[in-house]
XYZ file of N, CA, C and O in Angstrom:
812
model
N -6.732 5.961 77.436
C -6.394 7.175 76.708
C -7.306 7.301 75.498
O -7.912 6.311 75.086
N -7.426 8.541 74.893
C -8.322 8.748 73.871
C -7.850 7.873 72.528
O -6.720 7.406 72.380
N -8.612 7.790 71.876
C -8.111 7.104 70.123
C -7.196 7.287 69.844
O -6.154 6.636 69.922
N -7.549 8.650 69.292
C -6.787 10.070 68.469
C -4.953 9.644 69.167
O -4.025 9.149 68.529
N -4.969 9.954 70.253
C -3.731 9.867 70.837
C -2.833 8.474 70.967
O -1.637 8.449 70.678
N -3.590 7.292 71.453
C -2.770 6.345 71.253
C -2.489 6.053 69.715
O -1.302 5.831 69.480
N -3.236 6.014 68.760
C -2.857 6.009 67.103
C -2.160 6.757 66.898
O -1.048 6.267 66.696
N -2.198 8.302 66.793
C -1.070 9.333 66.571
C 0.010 9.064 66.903
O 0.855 8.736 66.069
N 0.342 9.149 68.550
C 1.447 9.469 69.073
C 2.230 8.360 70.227
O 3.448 8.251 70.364
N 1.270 7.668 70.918
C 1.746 6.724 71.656
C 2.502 5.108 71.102
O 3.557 4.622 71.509
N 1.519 4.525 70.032
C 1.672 3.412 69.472
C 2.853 3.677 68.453
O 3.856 2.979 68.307
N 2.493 4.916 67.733
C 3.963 4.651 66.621
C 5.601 5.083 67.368
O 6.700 5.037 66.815
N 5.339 5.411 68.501
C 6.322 4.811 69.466
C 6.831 4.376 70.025
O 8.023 4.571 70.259
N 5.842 3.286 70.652
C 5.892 2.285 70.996
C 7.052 1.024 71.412
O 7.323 0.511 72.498
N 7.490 0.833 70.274
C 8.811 0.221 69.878
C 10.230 0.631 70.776
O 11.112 -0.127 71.181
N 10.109 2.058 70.921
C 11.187 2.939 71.607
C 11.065 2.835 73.410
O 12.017 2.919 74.185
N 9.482 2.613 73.810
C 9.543 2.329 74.857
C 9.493 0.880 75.276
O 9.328 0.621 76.468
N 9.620 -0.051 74.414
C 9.872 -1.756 74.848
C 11.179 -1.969 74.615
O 11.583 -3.087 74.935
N 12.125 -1.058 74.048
C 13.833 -1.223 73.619
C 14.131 -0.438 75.083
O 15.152 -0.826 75.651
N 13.333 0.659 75.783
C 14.201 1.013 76.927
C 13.477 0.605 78.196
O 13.932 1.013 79.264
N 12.637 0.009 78.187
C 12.111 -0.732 79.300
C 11.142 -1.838 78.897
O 9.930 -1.810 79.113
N 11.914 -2.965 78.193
C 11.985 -4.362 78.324
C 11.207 -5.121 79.209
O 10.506 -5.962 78.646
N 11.124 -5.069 80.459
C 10.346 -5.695 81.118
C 9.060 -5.265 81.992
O 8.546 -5.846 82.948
N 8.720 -4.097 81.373
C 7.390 -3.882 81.866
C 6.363 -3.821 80.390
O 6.444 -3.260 79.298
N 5.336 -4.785 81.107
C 4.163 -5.209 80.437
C 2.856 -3.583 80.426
O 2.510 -2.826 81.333
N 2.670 -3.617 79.682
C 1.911 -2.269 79.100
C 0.438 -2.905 78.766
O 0.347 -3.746 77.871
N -0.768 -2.464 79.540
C -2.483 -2.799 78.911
C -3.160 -1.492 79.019
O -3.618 -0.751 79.889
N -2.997 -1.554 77.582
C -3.396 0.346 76.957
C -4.653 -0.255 76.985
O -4.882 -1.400 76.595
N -5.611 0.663 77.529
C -6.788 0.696 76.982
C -7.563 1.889 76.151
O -7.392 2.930 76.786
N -8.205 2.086 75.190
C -8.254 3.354 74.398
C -10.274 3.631 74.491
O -11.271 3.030 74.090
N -10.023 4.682 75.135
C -11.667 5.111 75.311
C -11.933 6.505 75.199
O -10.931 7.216 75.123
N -13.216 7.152 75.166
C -12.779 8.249 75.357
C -13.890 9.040 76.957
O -13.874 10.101 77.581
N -14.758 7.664 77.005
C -15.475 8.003 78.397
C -13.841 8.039 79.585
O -12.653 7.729 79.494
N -14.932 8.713 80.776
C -14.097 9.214 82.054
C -14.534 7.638 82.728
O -15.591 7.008 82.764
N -12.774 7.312 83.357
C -12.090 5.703 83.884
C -12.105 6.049 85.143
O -11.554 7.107 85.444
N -12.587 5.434 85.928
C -12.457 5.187 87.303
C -11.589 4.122 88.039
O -11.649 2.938 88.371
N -10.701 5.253 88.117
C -9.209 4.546 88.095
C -8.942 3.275 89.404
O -8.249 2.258 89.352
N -9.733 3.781 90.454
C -9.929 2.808 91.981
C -10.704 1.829 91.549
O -10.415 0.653 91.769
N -11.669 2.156 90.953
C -13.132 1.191 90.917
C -12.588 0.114 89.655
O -12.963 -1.055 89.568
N -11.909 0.586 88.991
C -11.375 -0.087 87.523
C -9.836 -0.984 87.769
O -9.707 -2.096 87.256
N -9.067 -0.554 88.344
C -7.903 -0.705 88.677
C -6.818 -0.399 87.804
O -5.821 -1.076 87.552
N -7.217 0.903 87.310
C -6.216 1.459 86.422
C -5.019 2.224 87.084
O -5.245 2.919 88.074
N -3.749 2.120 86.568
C -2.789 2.666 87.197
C -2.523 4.215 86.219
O -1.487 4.879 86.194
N -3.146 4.346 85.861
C -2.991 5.854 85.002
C -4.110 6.341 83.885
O -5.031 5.568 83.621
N -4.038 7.405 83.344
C -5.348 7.412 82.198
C -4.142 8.814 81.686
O -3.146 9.254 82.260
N -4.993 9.300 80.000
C -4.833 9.994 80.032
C -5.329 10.866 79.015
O -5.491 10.637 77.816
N -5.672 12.506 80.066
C -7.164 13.005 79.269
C -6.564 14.343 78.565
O -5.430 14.823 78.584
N -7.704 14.733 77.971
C -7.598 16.108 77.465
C -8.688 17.130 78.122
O -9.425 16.854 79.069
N -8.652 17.954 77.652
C -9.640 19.245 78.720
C -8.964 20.166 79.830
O -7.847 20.680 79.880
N -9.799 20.181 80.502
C -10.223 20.589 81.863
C -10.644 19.471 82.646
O -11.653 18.794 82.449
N -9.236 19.236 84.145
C -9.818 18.606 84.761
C -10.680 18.416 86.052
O -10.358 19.327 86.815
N -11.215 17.974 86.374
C -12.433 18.258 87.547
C -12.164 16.836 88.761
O -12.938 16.658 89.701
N -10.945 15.940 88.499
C -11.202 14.852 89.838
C -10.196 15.644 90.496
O -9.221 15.894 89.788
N -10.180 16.087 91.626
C -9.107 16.465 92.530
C -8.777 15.373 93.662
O -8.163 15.561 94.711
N -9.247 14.389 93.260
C -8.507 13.033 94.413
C -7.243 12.481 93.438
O -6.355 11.698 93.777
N -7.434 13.125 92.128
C -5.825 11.736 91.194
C -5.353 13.629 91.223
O -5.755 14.793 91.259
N -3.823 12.399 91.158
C -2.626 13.587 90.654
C -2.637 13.748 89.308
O -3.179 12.951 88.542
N -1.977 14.893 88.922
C -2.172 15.451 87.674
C -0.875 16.202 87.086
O -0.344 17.249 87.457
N -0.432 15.025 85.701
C 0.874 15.885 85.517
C 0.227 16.363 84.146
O -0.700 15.799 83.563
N 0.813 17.371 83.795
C 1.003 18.132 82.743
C 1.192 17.771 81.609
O 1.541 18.902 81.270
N 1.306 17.044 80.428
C 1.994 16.576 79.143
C 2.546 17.846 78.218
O 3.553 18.108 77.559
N 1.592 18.323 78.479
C 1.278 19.551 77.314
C 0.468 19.986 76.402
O -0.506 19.921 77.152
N -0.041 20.429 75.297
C -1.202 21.046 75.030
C -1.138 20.269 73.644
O -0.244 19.482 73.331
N -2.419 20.679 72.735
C -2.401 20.064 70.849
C -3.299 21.000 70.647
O -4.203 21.597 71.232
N -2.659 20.928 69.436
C -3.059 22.534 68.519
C -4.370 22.188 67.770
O -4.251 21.339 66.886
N -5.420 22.632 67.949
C -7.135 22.070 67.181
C -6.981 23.048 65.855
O -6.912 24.275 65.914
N -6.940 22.240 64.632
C -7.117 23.321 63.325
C -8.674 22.730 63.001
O -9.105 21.810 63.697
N -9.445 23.269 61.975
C -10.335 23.328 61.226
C -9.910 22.603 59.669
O -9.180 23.268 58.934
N -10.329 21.402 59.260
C -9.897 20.885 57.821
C -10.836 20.657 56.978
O -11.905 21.180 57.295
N -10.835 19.942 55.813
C -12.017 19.339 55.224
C -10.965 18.795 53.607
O -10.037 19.339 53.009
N -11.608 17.692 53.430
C -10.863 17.333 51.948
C -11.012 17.904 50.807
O -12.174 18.241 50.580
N -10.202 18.154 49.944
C -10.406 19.174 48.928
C -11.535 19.035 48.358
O -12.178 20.084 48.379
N -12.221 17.903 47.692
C -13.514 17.697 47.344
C -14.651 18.340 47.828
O -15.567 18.809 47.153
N -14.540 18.333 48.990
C -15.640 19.327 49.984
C -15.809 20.575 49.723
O -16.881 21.112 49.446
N -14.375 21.261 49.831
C -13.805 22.466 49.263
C -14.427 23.120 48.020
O -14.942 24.227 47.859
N -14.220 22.105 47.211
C -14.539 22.497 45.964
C -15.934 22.790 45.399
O -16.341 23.546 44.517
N -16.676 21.683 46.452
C -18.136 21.943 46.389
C -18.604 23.103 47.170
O -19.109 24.020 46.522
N -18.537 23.201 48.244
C -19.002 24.594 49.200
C -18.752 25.698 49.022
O -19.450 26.702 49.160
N -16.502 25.420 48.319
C -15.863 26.460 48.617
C -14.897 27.134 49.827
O -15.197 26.797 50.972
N -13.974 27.887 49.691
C -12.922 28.208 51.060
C -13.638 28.710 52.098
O -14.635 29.134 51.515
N -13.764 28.905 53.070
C -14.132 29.927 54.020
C -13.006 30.779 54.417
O -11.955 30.451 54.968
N -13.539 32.278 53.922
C -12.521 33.337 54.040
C -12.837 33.936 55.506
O -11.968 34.375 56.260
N -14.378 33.878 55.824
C -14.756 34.641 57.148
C -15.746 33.410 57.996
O -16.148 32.396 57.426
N -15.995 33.698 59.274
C -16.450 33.299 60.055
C -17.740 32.639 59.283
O -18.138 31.496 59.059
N -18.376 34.573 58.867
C -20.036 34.346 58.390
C -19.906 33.338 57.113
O -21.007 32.949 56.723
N -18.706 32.795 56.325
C -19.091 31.893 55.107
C -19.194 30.566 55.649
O -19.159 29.617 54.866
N -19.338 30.338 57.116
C -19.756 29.042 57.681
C -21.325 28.687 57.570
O -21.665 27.531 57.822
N -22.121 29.474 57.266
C -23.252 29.557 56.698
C -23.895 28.543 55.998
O -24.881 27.943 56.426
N -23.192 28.282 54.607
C -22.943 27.781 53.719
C -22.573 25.707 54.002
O -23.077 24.644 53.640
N -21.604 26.101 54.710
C -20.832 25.196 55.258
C -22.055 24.115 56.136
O -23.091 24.449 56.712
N -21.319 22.468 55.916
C -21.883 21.346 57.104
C -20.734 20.985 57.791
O -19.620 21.225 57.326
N -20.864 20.553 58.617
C -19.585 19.789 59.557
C -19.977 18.163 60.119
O -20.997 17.573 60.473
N -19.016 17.954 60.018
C -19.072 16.110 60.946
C -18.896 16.002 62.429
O -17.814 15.811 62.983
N -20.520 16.195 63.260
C -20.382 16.167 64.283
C -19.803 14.844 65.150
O -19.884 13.685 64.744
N -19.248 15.228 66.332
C -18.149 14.164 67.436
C -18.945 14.609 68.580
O -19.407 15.736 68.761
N -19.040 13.601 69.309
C -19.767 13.064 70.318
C -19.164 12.225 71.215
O -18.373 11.371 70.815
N -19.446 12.360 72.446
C -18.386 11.361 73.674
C -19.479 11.032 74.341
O -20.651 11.289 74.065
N -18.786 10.127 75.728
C -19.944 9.890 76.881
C -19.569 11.007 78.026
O -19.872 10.854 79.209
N -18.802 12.264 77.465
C -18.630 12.926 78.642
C -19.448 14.210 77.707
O -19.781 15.023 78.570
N -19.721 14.523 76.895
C -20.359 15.646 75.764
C -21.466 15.220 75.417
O -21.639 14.002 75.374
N -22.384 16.011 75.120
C -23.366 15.603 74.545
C -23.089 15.770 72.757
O -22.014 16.210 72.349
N -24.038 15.419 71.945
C -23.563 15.680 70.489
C -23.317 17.083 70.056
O -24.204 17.900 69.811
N -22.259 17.253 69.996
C -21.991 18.924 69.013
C -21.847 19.325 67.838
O -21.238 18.781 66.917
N -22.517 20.468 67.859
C -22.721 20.974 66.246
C -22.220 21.660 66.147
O -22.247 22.075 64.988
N -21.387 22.396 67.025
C -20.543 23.895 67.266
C -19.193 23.427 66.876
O -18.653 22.352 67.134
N -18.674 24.622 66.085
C -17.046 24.314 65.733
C -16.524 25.576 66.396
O -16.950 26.628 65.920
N -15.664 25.652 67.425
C -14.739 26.650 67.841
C -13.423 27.377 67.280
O -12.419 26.831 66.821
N -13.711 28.908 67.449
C -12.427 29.759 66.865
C -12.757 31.220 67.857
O -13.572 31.805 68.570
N -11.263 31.240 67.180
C -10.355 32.179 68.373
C -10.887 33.564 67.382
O -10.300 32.653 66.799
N -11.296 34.595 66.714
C -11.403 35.747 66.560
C -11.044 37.295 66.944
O -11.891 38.131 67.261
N -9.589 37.534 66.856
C -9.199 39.116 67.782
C -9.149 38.641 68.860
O -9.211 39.507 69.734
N -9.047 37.439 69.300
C -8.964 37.000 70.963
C -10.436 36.435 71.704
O -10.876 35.947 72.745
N -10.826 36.895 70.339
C -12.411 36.394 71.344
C -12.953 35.156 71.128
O -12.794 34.973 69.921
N -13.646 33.946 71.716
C -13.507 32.488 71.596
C -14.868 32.647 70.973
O -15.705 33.246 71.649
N -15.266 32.133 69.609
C -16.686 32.613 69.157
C -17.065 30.790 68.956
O -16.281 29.881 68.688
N -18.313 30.746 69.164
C -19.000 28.836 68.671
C -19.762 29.448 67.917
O -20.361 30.497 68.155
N -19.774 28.741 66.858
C -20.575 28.731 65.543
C -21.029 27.209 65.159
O -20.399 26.247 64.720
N -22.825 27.474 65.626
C -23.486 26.229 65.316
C -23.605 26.113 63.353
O -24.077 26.983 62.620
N -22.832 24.354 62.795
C -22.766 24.489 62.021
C -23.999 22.692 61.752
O -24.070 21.715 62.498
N -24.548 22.893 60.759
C -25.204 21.725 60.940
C -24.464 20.546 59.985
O -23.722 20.623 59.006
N -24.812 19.851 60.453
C -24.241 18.128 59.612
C -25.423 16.821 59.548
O -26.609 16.710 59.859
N -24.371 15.929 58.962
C -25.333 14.634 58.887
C -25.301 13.555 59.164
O -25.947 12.530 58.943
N -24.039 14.016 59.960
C -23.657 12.867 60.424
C -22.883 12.614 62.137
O -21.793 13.185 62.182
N -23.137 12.117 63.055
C -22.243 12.055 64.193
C -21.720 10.880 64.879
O -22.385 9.919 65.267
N -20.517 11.045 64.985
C -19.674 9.542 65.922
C -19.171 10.137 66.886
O -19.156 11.278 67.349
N -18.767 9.166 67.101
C -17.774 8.877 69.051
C -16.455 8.394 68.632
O -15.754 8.032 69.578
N -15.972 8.299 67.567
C -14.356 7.352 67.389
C -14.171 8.556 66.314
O -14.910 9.144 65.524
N -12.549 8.633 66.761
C -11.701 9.280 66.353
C -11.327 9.208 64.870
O -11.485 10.054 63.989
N -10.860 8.145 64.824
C -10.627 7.521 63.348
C -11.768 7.190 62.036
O -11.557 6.994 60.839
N -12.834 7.217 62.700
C -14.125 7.379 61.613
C -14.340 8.786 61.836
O -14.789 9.138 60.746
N -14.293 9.978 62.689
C -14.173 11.033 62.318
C -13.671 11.434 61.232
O -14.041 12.098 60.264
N -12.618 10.829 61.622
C -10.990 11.674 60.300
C -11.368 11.119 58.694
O -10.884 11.501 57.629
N -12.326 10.166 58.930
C -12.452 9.133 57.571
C -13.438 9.702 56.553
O -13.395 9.796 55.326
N -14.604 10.151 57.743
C -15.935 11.182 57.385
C -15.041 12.286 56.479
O -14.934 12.297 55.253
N -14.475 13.146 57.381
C -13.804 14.233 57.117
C -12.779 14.104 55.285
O -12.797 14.843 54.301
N -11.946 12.674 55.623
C -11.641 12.572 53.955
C -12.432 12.380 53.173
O -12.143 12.601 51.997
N -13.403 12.020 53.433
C -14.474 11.208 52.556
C -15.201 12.591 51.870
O -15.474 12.524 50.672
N -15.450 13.577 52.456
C -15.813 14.847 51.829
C -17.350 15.396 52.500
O -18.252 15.946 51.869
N -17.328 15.050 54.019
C -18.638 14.737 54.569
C -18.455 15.820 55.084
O -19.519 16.435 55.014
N -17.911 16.244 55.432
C -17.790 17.945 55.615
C -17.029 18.842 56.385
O -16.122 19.186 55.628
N -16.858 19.531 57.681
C -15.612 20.344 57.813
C -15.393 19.263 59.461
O -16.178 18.454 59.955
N -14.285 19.619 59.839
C -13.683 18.453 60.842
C -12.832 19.440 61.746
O -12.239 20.429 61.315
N -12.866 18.998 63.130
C -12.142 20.210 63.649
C -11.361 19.297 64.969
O -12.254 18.668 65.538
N -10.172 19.063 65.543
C -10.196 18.381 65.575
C -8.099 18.592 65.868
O -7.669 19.596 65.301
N -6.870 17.646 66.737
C -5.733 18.140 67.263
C -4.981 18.089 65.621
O -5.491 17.401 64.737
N -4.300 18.534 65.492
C -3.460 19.374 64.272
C -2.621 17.548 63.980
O -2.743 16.866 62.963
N -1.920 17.234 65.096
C -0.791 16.117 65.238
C -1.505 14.601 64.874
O -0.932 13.532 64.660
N -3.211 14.963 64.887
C -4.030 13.591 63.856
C -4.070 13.621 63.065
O -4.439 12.543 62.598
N -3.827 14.580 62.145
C -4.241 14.267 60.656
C -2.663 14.981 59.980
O -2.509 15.198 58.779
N -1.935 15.175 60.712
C -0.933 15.982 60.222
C -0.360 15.094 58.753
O -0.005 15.815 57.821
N -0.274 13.601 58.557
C 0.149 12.785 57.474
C -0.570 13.276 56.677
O -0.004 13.834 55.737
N -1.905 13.283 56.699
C -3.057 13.861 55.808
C -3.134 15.333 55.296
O -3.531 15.754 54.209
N -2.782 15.813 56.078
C -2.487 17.666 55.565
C -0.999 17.318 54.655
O -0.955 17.176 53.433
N -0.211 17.256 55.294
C 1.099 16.941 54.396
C 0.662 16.580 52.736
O 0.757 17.194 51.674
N 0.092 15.128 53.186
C -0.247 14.827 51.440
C -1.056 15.362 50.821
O -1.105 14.918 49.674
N -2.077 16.502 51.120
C -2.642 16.798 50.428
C -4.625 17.017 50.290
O -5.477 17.738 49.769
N -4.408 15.373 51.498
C -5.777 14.757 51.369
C -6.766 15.468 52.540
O -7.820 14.980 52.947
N -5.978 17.135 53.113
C -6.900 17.256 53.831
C -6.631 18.680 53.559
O -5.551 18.922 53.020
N -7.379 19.620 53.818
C -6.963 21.102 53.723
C -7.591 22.010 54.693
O -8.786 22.222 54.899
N -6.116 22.701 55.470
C -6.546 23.328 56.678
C -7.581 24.840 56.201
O -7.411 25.594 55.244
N -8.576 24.876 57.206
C -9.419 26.474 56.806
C -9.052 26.977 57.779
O -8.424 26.448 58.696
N -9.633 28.753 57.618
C -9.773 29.611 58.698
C -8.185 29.510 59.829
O -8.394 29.557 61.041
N -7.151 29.419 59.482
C -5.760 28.735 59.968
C -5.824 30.282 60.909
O -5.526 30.290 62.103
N -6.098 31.081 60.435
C -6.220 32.676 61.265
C -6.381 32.386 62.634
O -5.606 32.649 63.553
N -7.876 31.602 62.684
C -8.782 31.832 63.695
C -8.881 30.520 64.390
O -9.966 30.101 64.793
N -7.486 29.702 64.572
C -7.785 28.387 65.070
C -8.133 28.791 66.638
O -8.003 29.706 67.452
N -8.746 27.264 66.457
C -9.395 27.787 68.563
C -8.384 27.081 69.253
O -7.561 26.324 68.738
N -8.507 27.413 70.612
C -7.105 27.450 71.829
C -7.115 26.405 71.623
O -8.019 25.682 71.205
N -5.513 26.081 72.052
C -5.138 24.795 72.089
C -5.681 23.657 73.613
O -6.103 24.265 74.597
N -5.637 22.404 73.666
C -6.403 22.031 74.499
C -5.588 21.033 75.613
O -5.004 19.977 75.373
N -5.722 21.604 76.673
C -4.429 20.959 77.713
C -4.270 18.990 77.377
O -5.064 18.301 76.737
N -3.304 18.653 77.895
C -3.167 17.232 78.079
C -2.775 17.011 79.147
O -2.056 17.929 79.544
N -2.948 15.826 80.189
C -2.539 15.491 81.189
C -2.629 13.879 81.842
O -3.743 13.355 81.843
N -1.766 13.308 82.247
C -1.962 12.370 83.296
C -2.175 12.206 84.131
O -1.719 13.028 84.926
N -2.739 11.440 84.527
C -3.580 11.478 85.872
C -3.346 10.119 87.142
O -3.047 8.999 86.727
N -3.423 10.231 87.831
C -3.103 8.798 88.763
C -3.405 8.910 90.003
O -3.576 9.950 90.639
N -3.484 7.663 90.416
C -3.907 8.110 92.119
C -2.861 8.113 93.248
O -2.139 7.117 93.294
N -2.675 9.034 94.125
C -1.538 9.216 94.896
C -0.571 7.934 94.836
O 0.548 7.942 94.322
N -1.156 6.891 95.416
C -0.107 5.858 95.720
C 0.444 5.422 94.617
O 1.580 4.998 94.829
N -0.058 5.315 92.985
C 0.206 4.518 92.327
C 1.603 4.732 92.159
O 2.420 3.812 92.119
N 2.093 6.849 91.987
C 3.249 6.550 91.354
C 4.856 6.261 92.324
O 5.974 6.703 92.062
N 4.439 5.397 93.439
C 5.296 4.340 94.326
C 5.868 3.726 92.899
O 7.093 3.614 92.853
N 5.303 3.415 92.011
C 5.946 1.991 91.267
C 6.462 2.647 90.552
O 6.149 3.700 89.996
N 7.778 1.682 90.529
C 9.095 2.461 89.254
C 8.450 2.332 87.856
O 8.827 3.089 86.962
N 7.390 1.307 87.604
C 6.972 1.384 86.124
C 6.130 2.227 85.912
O 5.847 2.481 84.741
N 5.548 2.839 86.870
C 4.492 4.381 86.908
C 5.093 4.782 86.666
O 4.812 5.242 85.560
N 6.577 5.210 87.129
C 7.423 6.492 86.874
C 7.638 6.271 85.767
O 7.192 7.020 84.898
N 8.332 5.258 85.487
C 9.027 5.243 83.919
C 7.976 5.601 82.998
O 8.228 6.593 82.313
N 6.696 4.960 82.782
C 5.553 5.385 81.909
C 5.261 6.689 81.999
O 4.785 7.332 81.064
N 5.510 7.124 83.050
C 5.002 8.973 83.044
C 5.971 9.960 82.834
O 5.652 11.083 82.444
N 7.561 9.514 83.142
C 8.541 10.225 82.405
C 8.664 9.994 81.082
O 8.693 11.042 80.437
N 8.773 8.694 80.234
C 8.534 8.435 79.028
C 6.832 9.025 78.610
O 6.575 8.936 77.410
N 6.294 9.299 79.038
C 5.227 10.020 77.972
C 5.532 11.724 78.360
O 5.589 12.622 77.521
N 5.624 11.810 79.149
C 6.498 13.377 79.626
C 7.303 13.788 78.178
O 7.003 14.666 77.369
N 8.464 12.800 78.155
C 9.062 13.377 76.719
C 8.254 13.314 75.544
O 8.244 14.177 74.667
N 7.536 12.205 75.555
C 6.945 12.047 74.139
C 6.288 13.105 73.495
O 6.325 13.239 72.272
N 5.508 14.091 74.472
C 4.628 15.328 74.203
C 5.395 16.055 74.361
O 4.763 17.048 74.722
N 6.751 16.385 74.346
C 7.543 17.463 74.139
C 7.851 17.591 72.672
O 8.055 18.664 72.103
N 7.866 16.568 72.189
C 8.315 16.597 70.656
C 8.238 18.016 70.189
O 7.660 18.743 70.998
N 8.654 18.593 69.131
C 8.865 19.248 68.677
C 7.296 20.298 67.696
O 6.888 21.431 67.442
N 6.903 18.359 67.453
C 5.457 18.815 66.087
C 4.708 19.156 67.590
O 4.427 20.347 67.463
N 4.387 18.864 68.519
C 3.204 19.327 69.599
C 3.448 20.872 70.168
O 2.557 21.379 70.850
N 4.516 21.524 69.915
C 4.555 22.925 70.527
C 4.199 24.060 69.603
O 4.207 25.219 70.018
């Protein structure tokens, strides 16, 4: 599963799923390249996007809301962005995967219309959590699921922009290969994360 998600939402739960199923052994692995679940011997993954294997099954979790942030410090130097065009002005902290190439584009929704606006930066990673760190640190605008940094917006240490024009939210899903979910601990792991993304903060 991605960073972002087992830190957020899986691990600080954690606890709740070893009090109701006790005897199944759990080996999370956290990546954000595409797992080859036969070749690897993984009994599940689980991605975000659009998916493209049509040999694994595919359940649904549900979606996470992508805002636009940056730490007030940043803010203060650049300034708010009231419109699209004051991205101009603006750098961002590019994110990079082994399924993406490096991006400089930050996405928003506009009157319905999905606009990319190449923004330049100086910096780019592949991990989630040095993203978010860049982003406090005052390295520049961060874009990125609402439910990662949500502790950080709360206190203060991050401040949402452009909240108008956030871009679509971005599916979640599990994935597995036909036979796996035979096993009652498949099921249980995929009904227990089933609820977990129902929560309340993900809709």
């Amino acid at each position: 599963m991605p960073g972002g998600i087992a830190h957020a939402l899986l691990l600080p739960q954690l606890g709740q799923f070893r009090r109701q199923y006790p005897d199944i052994y759990l080996a999370i692995g956290v990546n954000d390249r595409q797992v080859d679940l036969i070749q690897e011997g993984v009994d599940c993954v689980i991605r975000t996007g659009s998916l493209n294997d049509s040999t694994l099954v595919a359940r649904r979790l549900g979606n996470l809301r992508w805002i636009t942030c940056a730490a007030p410090s940043y803010l203060e130097d650049k300034g708010m962005p009231e419109v699209l065009g004051d991205l101009q002005r603006h750098r961002a902290v590019h994110y990079f995967s082994s399924t993406t190439r490096r991006g400089s584009e930050l996405h928003f929704v506009d009157e319905g219309v999905n606009i990319d606006v190449p923004i330049p930066g100086t910096v780019a990673v592949n991990e989630t959590a040095l993203y978010i760190k860049l982003g406090l640190a005052g390295l520049g605008l961060i874009q990125l699921p609402e439910i990662l940094v949500a502790d950080h917006l709360q206190a203060g240490d991050l401040v949402e922009v452009l909240a108008d024009m956030r871009p679509e939210s971005v599916p979640v899903s599990l994935l597995y290969p036909h036979h796996t979910f035979l096993s009652p601990a498949m099921r249980a792991f995929a009904d227990w994360t089933t609820e977990l993304f129902s929560m309340p903060s993900l809709k």
